[in-house]
Amino acid sequence: MGNRSAVLLQPEEVSEIQRDTGFSPNQIIRLYSRFNNLDKNNSGYLTRENLLGIPELAINPLGDRIVHAFFQEGDDEESLNFRQFMRTLAHFRPYRKSKDSGGTLNTREQKLRFAFRMYDLDGDGFISREELLAVLHMMVGANISEEQLGSIADRTIAEADKDGDRAISFSEFSECMERVDVEQKMSIRFLH
């Protein structure tokens, strides 16, 4: 299977993916190998089950939401090709203003958009109280009472909702996250 990744990934594809995502050629080749290891059926694409089989995602309370985000990159909600996989991973690439010329998927705004989609369960561009409650349930399970969760959701909406529509828009979400170091918190160090 190691040779398969070297054979199928052409230099021009590596260059295009590098331009799109900002990953180095070595990182792309390593991630292609990881992609192929996850592709248990050797089909050339990943399914939700393939990603949920990653131990770190399987134990993450938001693992299902993270996996869902991978499938928002393309038209097919059942399978994920390598380019879509790389575009999603690029959101987690550390951002360095001085060095980043390739790919804009890891900017602060793109990282915030990615995080916003974790909460916007129905994809309507707003985080409702119900969506916030659902995500809080995923994160804390039964460790907090319904009343406490409702109180947290209500307080969060009240603080973030500037226009009084009882929902959080992306701009309101961004404003709330102003003091959060999203560039660091949403970064994974990929090997060079």
Coordinates of N, CA and C in Angstrom, one line a residue:
M1 N 0.8 -1.2 0.0 CA 0.0 0.0 0.0 C 0.9 1.3 0.0
G2 N 2.1 1.2 0.5 CA 3.0 2.3 0.5 C 3.3 2.8 -0.9
N3 N 3.5 1.9 -1.8 CA 3.8 2.2 -3.2 C 2.7 2.8 -3.9
R4 N 1.5 2.4 -3.5 CA 0.3 2.9 -4.1 C 0.2 4.4 -4.0
S5 N 0.5 5.0 -2.9 CA 0.4 6.4 -2.7 C 1.4 7.2 -3.6
A6 N 2.6 6.6 -3.8 CA 3.7 7.2 -4.6 C 3.2 7.2 -6.1
V7 N 2.6 6.1 -6.5 CA 2.2 5.9 -7.9 C 1.0 6.8 -8.2
L8 N 0.0 6.9 -7.4 CA -1.2 7.6 -7.8 C -1.2 9.1 -7.6
L9 N -0.3 9.7 -6.8 CA -0.2 11.1 -6.6 C 0.9 11.7 -7.5
Q10 N 0.4 12.4 -8.6 CA 1.3 13.0 -9.6 C 1.9 14.3 -9.1
P11 N 3.1 14.7 -9.6 CA 3.7 15.9 -9.2 C 2.8 17.2 -9.4
E12 N 2.1 17.2 -10.5 CA 1.2 18.3 -10.8 C 0.0 18.4 -9.8
E13 N -0.4 17.2 -9.3 CA -1.5 17.2 -8.3 C -0.9 17.7 -7.0
V14 N 0.3 17.3 -6.7 CA 0.9 17.8 -5.4 C 1.0 19.3 -5.5
S15 N 1.5 19.9 -6.6 CA 1.6 21.3 -6.8 C 0.3 22.0 -6.6
E16 N -0.8 21.5 -7.3 CA -2.1 22.1 -7.2 C -2.6 22.1 -5.7
I17 N -2.4 20.9 -5.0 CA -2.9 20.8 -3.7 C -2.1 21.8 -2.8
Q18 N -0.8 21.9 -3.0 CA 0.0 22.8 -2.3 C -0.5 24.2 -2.5
R19 N -0.8 24.6 -3.7 CA -1.3 26.0 -4.0 C -2.6 26.2 -3.3
D20 N -3.5 25.2 -3.3 CA -4.8 25.3 -2.6 C -4.8 25.3 -1.1
T21 N -3.9 24.6 -0.5 CA -3.9 24.4 0.9 C -2.7 25.0 1.7
G22 N -1.6 25.2 1.0 CA -0.4 25.7 1.7 C 0.4 24.6 2.3
F23 N 0.0 23.3 2.2 CA 0.8 22.2 2.8 C 2.1 22.1 1.9
S24 N 3.2 21.6 2.5 CA 4.4 21.4 1.8 C 4.2 20.0 1.0
P25 N 5.0 19.8 -0.1 CA 4.9 18.5 -0.8 C 5.1 17.3 0.1
N26 N 6.1 17.4 1.1 CA 6.3 16.3 2.0 C 5.0 16.0 2.8
Q27 N 4.4 17.1 3.3 CA 3.2 16.9 4.1 C 2.1 16.3 3.3
I28 N 2.0 16.7 2.1 CA 0.9 16.2 1.2 C 1.1 14.7 1.0
I29 N 2.3 14.3 0.7 CA 2.7 12.9 0.5 C 2.4 12.1 1.7
R30 N 2.8 12.6 2.9 CA 2.5 11.9 4.2 C 1.0 11.8 4.4
L31 N 0.3 12.9 4.2 CA -1.2 12.8 4.4 C -1.9 12.0 3.4
Y32 N -1.3 11.8 2.2 CA -1.9 10.9 1.2 C -1.7 9.5 1.6
S33 N -0.6 9.2 2.2 CA -0.4 7.9 2.8 C -1.4 7.6 3.9
R34 N -1.6 8.6 4.8 CA -2.6 8.4 5.9 C -4.0 8.2 5.3
F35 N -4.3 9.0 4.3 CA -5.6 8.9 3.6 C -5.8 7.4 3.1
N36 N -4.8 6.9 2.4 CA -4.8 5.6 1.9 C -4.9 4.5 3.0
N37 N -4.3 4.7 4.1 CA -4.4 3.8 5.3 C -5.9 3.8 5.8
L38 N -6.5 5.0 5.8 CA -7.9 5.1 6.3 C -8.9 4.5 5.3
D39 N -8.5 4.5 4.0 CA -9.4 4.0 2.9 C -9.3 2.4 2.9
K40 N -10.0 1.8 3.8 CA -10.0 0.4 4.0 C -10.4 -0.4 2.8
N41 N -11.2 0.1 2.0 CA -11.7 -0.6 0.8 C -10.9 -0.3 -0.5
N42 N -9.8 0.5 -0.4 CA -9.0 0.9 -1.5 C -9.9 1.5 -2.6
S43 N -10.9 2.3 -2.2 CA -11.8 2.8 -3.2 C -11.4 4.2 -3.7
G44 N -10.4 4.8 -3.1 CA -10.0 6.2 -3.5 C -10.8 7.3 -2.8
Y45 N -11.6 6.9 -1.9 CA -12.4 7.9 -1.1 C -12.6 7.4 0.3
L46 N -13.0 8.3 1.2 CA -13.3 7.9 2.6 C -14.7 8.1 2.8
T47 N -15.2 7.3 3.7 CA -16.6 7.4 4.2 C -16.6 8.0 5.6
R48 N -17.7 8.3 6.1 CA -17.8 8.8 7.5 C -17.3 7.7 8.5
E49 N -17.6 6.4 8.2 CA -17.2 5.3 9.0 C -15.6 5.3 9.1
N50 N -15.0 5.5 7.9 CA -13.5 5.5 7.9 C -13.0 6.6 8.9
L51 N -13.5 7.8 8.9 CA -13.1 8.9 9.7 C -13.4 8.6 11.2
L52 N -14.6 8.1 11.4 CA -15.0 7.8 12.8 C -14.2 6.7 13.4
G53 N -13.5 5.9 12.6 CA -12.6 4.9 13.1 C -11.3 5.4 13.6
I54 N -11.0 6.7 13.4 CA -9.8 7.3 14.0 C -10.1 7.4 15.5
P55 N -9.2 6.8 16.3 CA -9.5 6.8 17.8 C -9.7 8.1 18.4
E56 N -8.9 9.1 18.0 CA -9.1 10.5 18.5 C -10.4 11.1 18.2
L57 N -11.0 10.8 17.1 CA -12.3 11.3 16.7 C -13.4 10.5 17.4
A58 N -13.1 9.2 17.5 CA -14.1 8.3 18.1 C -14.4 8.7 19.5
I59 N -13.4 9.2 20.3 CA -13.6 9.5 21.7 C -14.0 11.0 21.9
N60 N -13.8 11.8 20.8 CA -14.1 13.2 20.9 C -15.6 13.4 21.0
P61 N -16.2 14.2 21.9 CA -17.6 14.4 22.0 C -18.2 15.1 20.8
L62 N -17.3 15.8 20.1 CA -17.8 16.5 18.8 C -17.3 15.8 17.6
G63 N -16.8 14.6 17.8 CA -16.2 13.8 16.6 C -17.2 13.7 15.5
D64 N -18.5 13.5 15.7 CA -19.4 13.4 14.6 C -19.6 14.7 13.9
R65 N -19.5 15.8 14.6 CA -19.6 17.1 14.0 C -18.4 17.4 13.2
I66 N -17.2 17.0 13.7 CA -16.0 17.3 13.0 C -16.0 16.4 11.7
V67 N -16.4 15.2 11.8 CA -16.5 14.4 10.6 C -17.5 15.0 9.6
H68 N -18.6 15.4 10.1 CA -19.6 16.1 9.2 C -19.0 17.2 8.4
A69 N -18.1 18.0 9.1 CA -17.5 19.2 8.4 C -16.6 18.7 7.2
F70 N -16.0 17.5 7.3 CA -15.2 17.1 6.2 C -16.1 16.9 5.0
F71 N -17.3 16.5 5.2 CA -18.2 16.2 4.0 C -18.9 17.4 3.5
Q72 N -18.7 18.6 4.1 CA -19.3 19.8 3.6 C -18.4 20.4 2.5
E73 N -17.2 19.9 2.3 CA -16.3 20.4 1.3 C -16.8 20.1 -0.2
G74 N -17.5 19.0 -0.3 CA -17.9 18.6 -1.6 C -19.4 18.4 -1.8
D75 N -19.8 17.9 -3.0 CA -21.2 17.7 -3.3 C -21.7 16.4 -2.7
D76 N -20.9 15.4 -2.6 CA -21.3 14.1 -2.1 C -21.2 14.0 -0.6
E77 N -22.3 13.8 0.0 CA -22.2 13.7 1.5 C -21.9 12.3 2.0
E78 N -21.6 11.4 1.1 CA -21.3 10.0 1.5 C -19.8 9.7 1.4
S79 N -19.1 10.4 0.5 CA -17.7 10.0 0.3 C -16.9 11.3 0.2
L80 N -15.6 11.1 0.4 CA -14.7 12.2 0.5 C -13.4 11.9 -0.3
N81 N -13.1 12.7 -1.3 CA -11.8 12.3 -2.0 C -10.6 13.0 -1.4
F82 N -9.4 12.8 -1.9 CA -8.2 13.3 -1.2 C -8.2 14.8 -1.2
R83 N -8.6 15.4 -2.3 CA -8.5 16.9 -2.3 C -9.4 17.5 -1.3
Q84 N -10.6 16.9 -1.1 CA -11.6 17.4 -0.1 C -11.0 17.2 1.3
F85 N -10.4 16.1 1.5 CA -9.7 15.7 2.7 C -8.7 16.8 3.1
M86 N -7.9 17.1 2.1 CA -6.8 18.1 2.3 C -7.3 19.5 2.5
R87 N -8.4 19.9 1.8 CA -9.0 21.2 2.0 C -9.5 21.4 3.4
T88 N -10.1 20.3 4.0 CA -10.6 20.4 5.3 C -9.4 20.4 6.3
L89 N -8.4 19.6 6.1 CA -7.3 19.6 7.0 C -6.6 20.9 7.0
A90 N -6.6 21.6 5.9 CA -5.9 22.9 5.8 C -6.5 24.0 6.8
H91 N -7.7 23.8 7.2 CA -8.3 24.7 8.2 C -7.5 24.6 9.5
F92 N -6.8 23.5 9.7 CA -6.1 23.3 11.0 C -4.6 23.5 10.8
R93 N -4.2 23.9 9.7 CA -2.8 24.2 9.5 C -2.4 25.5 10.2
P94 N -1.4 25.6 10.9 CA -1.0 26.8 11.6 C -0.8 28.0 10.6
Y95 N -1.3 29.2 11.0 CA -1.2 30.3 10.1 C 0.0 31.2 10.5
R96 N 0.8 31.4 9.5 CA 2.0 32.3 9.7 C 1.9 33.4 8.7
K97 N 1.6 34.6 9.1 CA 1.4 35.8 8.2 C 2.6 36.0 7.2
S98 N 3.8 35.8 7.8 CA 5.0 36.1 6.9 C 5.3 35.0 5.9
K99 N 4.9 33.8 6.2 CA 5.2 32.6 5.3 C 4.0 32.2 4.4
D100 N 2.8 32.5 4.8 CA 1.7 31.9 4.1 C 1.4 32.7 2.8
S101 N 1.7 32.0 1.7 CA 1.3 32.6 0.4 C 0.3 31.7 -0.3
G102 N 0.5 30.4 0.0 CA -0.4 29.4 -0.6 C -1.6 29.1 0.3
G103 N -2.8 29.0 -0.3 CA -3.9 28.6 0.5 C -4.4 29.6 1.5
T104 N -5.7 29.9 1.5 CA -6.3 30.8 2.5 C -7.3 30.1 3.4
L105 N -7.2 28.8 3.4 CA -8.1 28.0 4.2 C -7.8 28.0 5.7
N106 N -6.6 28.5 6.0 CA -6.2 28.5 7.4 C -6.2 29.9 8.1
T107 N -6.8 30.9 7.4 CA -6.8 32.2 8.0 C -7.8 32.2 9.2
R108 N -7.7 33.3 10.0 CA -8.5 33.4 11.2 C -10.0 33.3 10.7
E109 N -10.4 34.0 9.7 CA -11.8 34.0 9.3 C -12.2 32.6 8.9
Q110 N -11.4 31.9 8.1 CA -11.8 30.5 7.7 C -11.9 29.6 8.9
K111 N -11.0 29.7 9.8 CA -11.0 28.9 11.0 C -12.3 29.2 11.8
L112 N -12.7 30.4 11.9 CA -13.9 30.8 12.6 C -15.1 30.3 11.8
R113 N -15.1 30.3 10.5 CA -16.2 29.8 9.7 C -16.4 28.3 10.0
F114 N -15.2 27.6 10.0 CA -15.2 26.2 10.3 C -15.8 25.9 11.7
A115 N -15.4 26.6 12.7 CA -15.9 26.5 14.1 C -17.4 26.8 14.1
F116 N -17.8 27.8 13.4 CA -19.2 28.2 13.4 C -20.1 27.1 12.9
R117 N -19.6 26.4 11.8 CA -20.3 25.3 11.2 C -20.5 24.1 12.2
M118 N -19.6 24.0 13.2 CA -19.8 23.0 14.2 C -21.1 23.2 15.0
Y119 N -21.5 24.4 15.2 CA -22.7 24.8 16.0 C -23.9 25.0 15.1
D120 N -23.7 25.4 13.9 CA -24.8 25.6 13.0 C -25.3 24.3 12.4
L121 N -26.0 23.5 13.1 CA -26.3 22.2 12.8 C -27.2 22.0 11.5
D122 N -28.1 23.0 11.3 CA -28.9 22.9 10.1 C -28.4 23.7 8.9
G123 N -27.2 24.3 9.1 CA -26.6 25.0 8.0 C -27.3 26.3 7.5
D124 N -28.1 26.9 8.3 CA -28.9 28.1 7.8 C -28.2 29.4 8.1
G125 N -26.9 29.3 8.6 CA -26.2 30.6 8.8 C -26.4 31.2 10.2
F126 N -27.1 30.5 11.0 CA -27.4 31.0 12.4 C -27.3 29.9 13.4
I127 N -26.9 30.2 14.6 CA -26.9 29.3 15.7 C -28.1 29.6 16.6
S128 N -29.0 28.7 16.6 CA -30.2 28.9 17.4 C -30.0 28.3 18.8
R129 N -30.9 28.6 19.7 CA -30.8 28.1 21.1 C -30.8 26.6 21.0
E130 N -31.6 26.0 20.2 CA -31.7 24.5 20.1 C -30.4 23.9 19.6
E131 N -29.8 24.6 18.6 CA -28.5 24.1 18.1 C -27.5 24.2 19.2
L132 N -27.4 25.3 19.9 CA -26.5 25.5 20.9 C -26.7 24.4 22.0
L133 N -27.9 24.1 22.4 CA -28.2 23.1 23.4 C -27.7 21.7 22.9
A134 N -28.0 21.4 21.6 CA -27.6 20.1 21.1 C -26.1 19.9 21.2
V135 N -25.3 21.0 20.8 CA -23.9 20.9 20.9 C -23.4 20.8 22.3
L136 N -24.0 21.6 23.2 CA -23.6 21.5 24.6 C -23.9 20.1 25.2
H137 N -25.0 19.5 24.8 CA -25.3 18.1 25.1 C -24.2 17.1 24.7
M138 N -23.7 17.4 23.4 CA -22.6 16.5 22.9 C -21.4 16.7 23.7
M139 N -21.1 17.9 24.1 CA -19.9 18.2 24.8 C -19.9 17.7 26.3
V140 N -21.0 17.9 27.0 CA -21.0 17.5 28.4 C -21.8 16.3 28.8
G141 N -22.6 15.8 27.8 CA -23.4 14.7 28.1 C -24.4 14.9 29.2
A142 N -24.4 13.9 30.2 CA -25.4 14.0 31.3 C -24.7 14.6 32.5
N143 N -23.6 15.2 32.4 CA -22.8 15.8 33.5 C -23.4 17.1 34.1
I144 N -24.3 17.7 33.3 CA -25.0 19.0 33.7 C -26.5 18.8 33.5
S145 N -27.3 19.3 34.4 CA -28.7 19.2 34.3 C -29.2 20.0 33.1
E146 N -30.4 19.6 32.6 CA -31.1 20.3 31.5 C -31.3 21.8 31.8
E147 N -31.6 22.0 33.1 CA -31.8 23.4 33.5 C -30.6 24.2 33.4
Q148 N -29.4 23.7 33.8 CA -28.2 24.3 33.7 C -27.8 24.6 32.3
L149 N -27.9 23.5 31.4 CA -27.6 23.7 30.0 C -28.5 24.8 29.4
G150 N -29.8 24.8 29.7 CA -30.6 25.8 29.2 C -30.2 27.2 29.6
S151 N -29.8 27.3 30.8 CA -29.3 28.6 31.3 C -28.0 29.0 30.6
I152 N -27.1 28.1 30.4 CA -25.9 28.4 29.6 C -26.2 28.9 28.2
A153 N -27.1 28.1 27.6 CA -27.5 28.5 26.2 C -28.2 29.9 26.2
D154 N -29.1 30.1 27.1 CA -29.8 31.4 27.1 C -28.8 32.6 27.4
R155 N -27.9 32.4 28.3 CA -26.9 33.4 28.6 C -26.0 33.7 27.4
T156 N -25.6 32.6 26.7 CA -24.7 32.7 25.6 C -25.4 33.5 24.4
I157 N -26.7 33.1 24.2 CA -27.4 33.8 23.1 C -27.6 35.3 23.5
A158 N -28.0 35.5 24.7 CA -28.2 36.9 25.2 C -27.0 37.8 25.0
E159 N -25.8 37.2 25.3 CA -24.5 38.0 25.2 C -24.1 38.2 23.8
A160 N -24.3 37.2 23.0 CA -23.8 37.2 21.6 C -24.8 37.9 20.6
D161 N -26.0 37.8 20.8 CA -27.1 38.2 19.9 C -27.2 39.8 20.0
K162 N -26.5 40.4 19.0 CA -26.6 41.9 19.0 C -27.8 42.5 18.3
D163 N -28.4 41.8 17.4 CA -29.5 42.3 16.6 C -30.9 41.9 17.2
G164 N -30.9 41.1 18.2 CA -32.1 40.7 18.9 C -33.0 39.7 18.2
D165 N -32.4 38.9 17.3 CA -33.2 37.9 16.5 C -33.2 36.5 17.2
R166 N -32.6 36.5 18.4 CA -32.5 35.3 19.2 C -31.7 34.1 18.6
A167 N -30.8 34.5 17.8 CA -29.9 33.6 17.2 C -28.5 34.2 17.0
I168 N -27.5 33.5 16.8 CA -26.1 34.0 16.6 C -25.7 33.9 15.2
S169 N -25.5 35.0 14.5 CA -25.0 35.0 13.1 C -23.5 34.8 13.1
F170 N -22.9 34.6 11.9 CA -21.5 34.4 11.9 C -20.8 35.7 12.4
S171 N -21.3 36.9 12.0 CA -20.6 38.1 12.4 C -20.6 38.3 14.0
E172 N -21.8 37.9 14.6 CA -21.9 37.9 16.0 C -21.0 36.9 16.7
F173 N -20.9 35.7 16.1 CA -20.0 34.7 16.6 C -18.5 35.2 16.5
S174 N -18.2 35.8 15.4 CA -16.8 36.3 15.2 C -16.5 37.4 16.2
E175 N -17.4 38.2 16.5 CA -17.2 39.3 17.5 C -17.0 38.7 18.9
C176 N -17.8 37.6 19.2 CA -17.6 36.9 20.5 C -16.2 36.3 20.6
M177 N -15.7 35.9 19.5 CA -14.4 35.1 19.5 C -13.2 36.1 19.3
E178 N -13.5 37.4 19.3 CA -12.4 38.4 19.1 C -11.2 38.2 19.9
R179 N -11.3 37.8 21.2 CA -10.2 37.7 22.1 C -9.6 36.3 22.2
V180 N -10.2 35.4 21.5 CA -9.7 34.0 21.5 C -8.7 33.8 20.4
D181 N -7.6 33.1 20.8 CA -6.5 32.9 19.8 C -6.9 31.7 19.0
V182 N -7.8 31.9 18.0 CA -8.3 30.9 17.2 C -7.2 30.3 16.3
E183 N -6.2 31.1 15.9 CA -5.1 30.6 15.1 C -4.3 29.5 15.8
Q184 N -4.2 29.6 17.1 CA -3.5 28.6 17.9 C -4.4 27.5 18.2
K185 N -5.6 27.8 18.8 CA -6.5 26.7 19.3 C -7.0 25.8 18.2
M186 N -7.0 26.3 16.9 CA -7.5 25.5 15.8 C -6.3 25.1 14.9
S187 N -5.2 24.8 15.5 CA -4.0 24.4 14.7 C -3.5 23.0 15.1
I188 N -3.1 22.3 14.1 CA -2.5 21.0 14.4 C -1.1 21.1 13.7
R189 N -0.1 20.7 14.4 CA 1.3 20.7 13.8 C 1.4 19.4 12.9
F190 N 1.5 19.7 11.6 CA 1.7 18.6 10.7 C 3.2 18.5 10.4
L191 N 3.7 17.2 10.3 CA 5.1 17.0 10.1 C 5.5 17.6 8.8
H192 N 6.8 18.0 8.7 CA 7.3 18.6 7.4 C 7.9 17.5 6.7

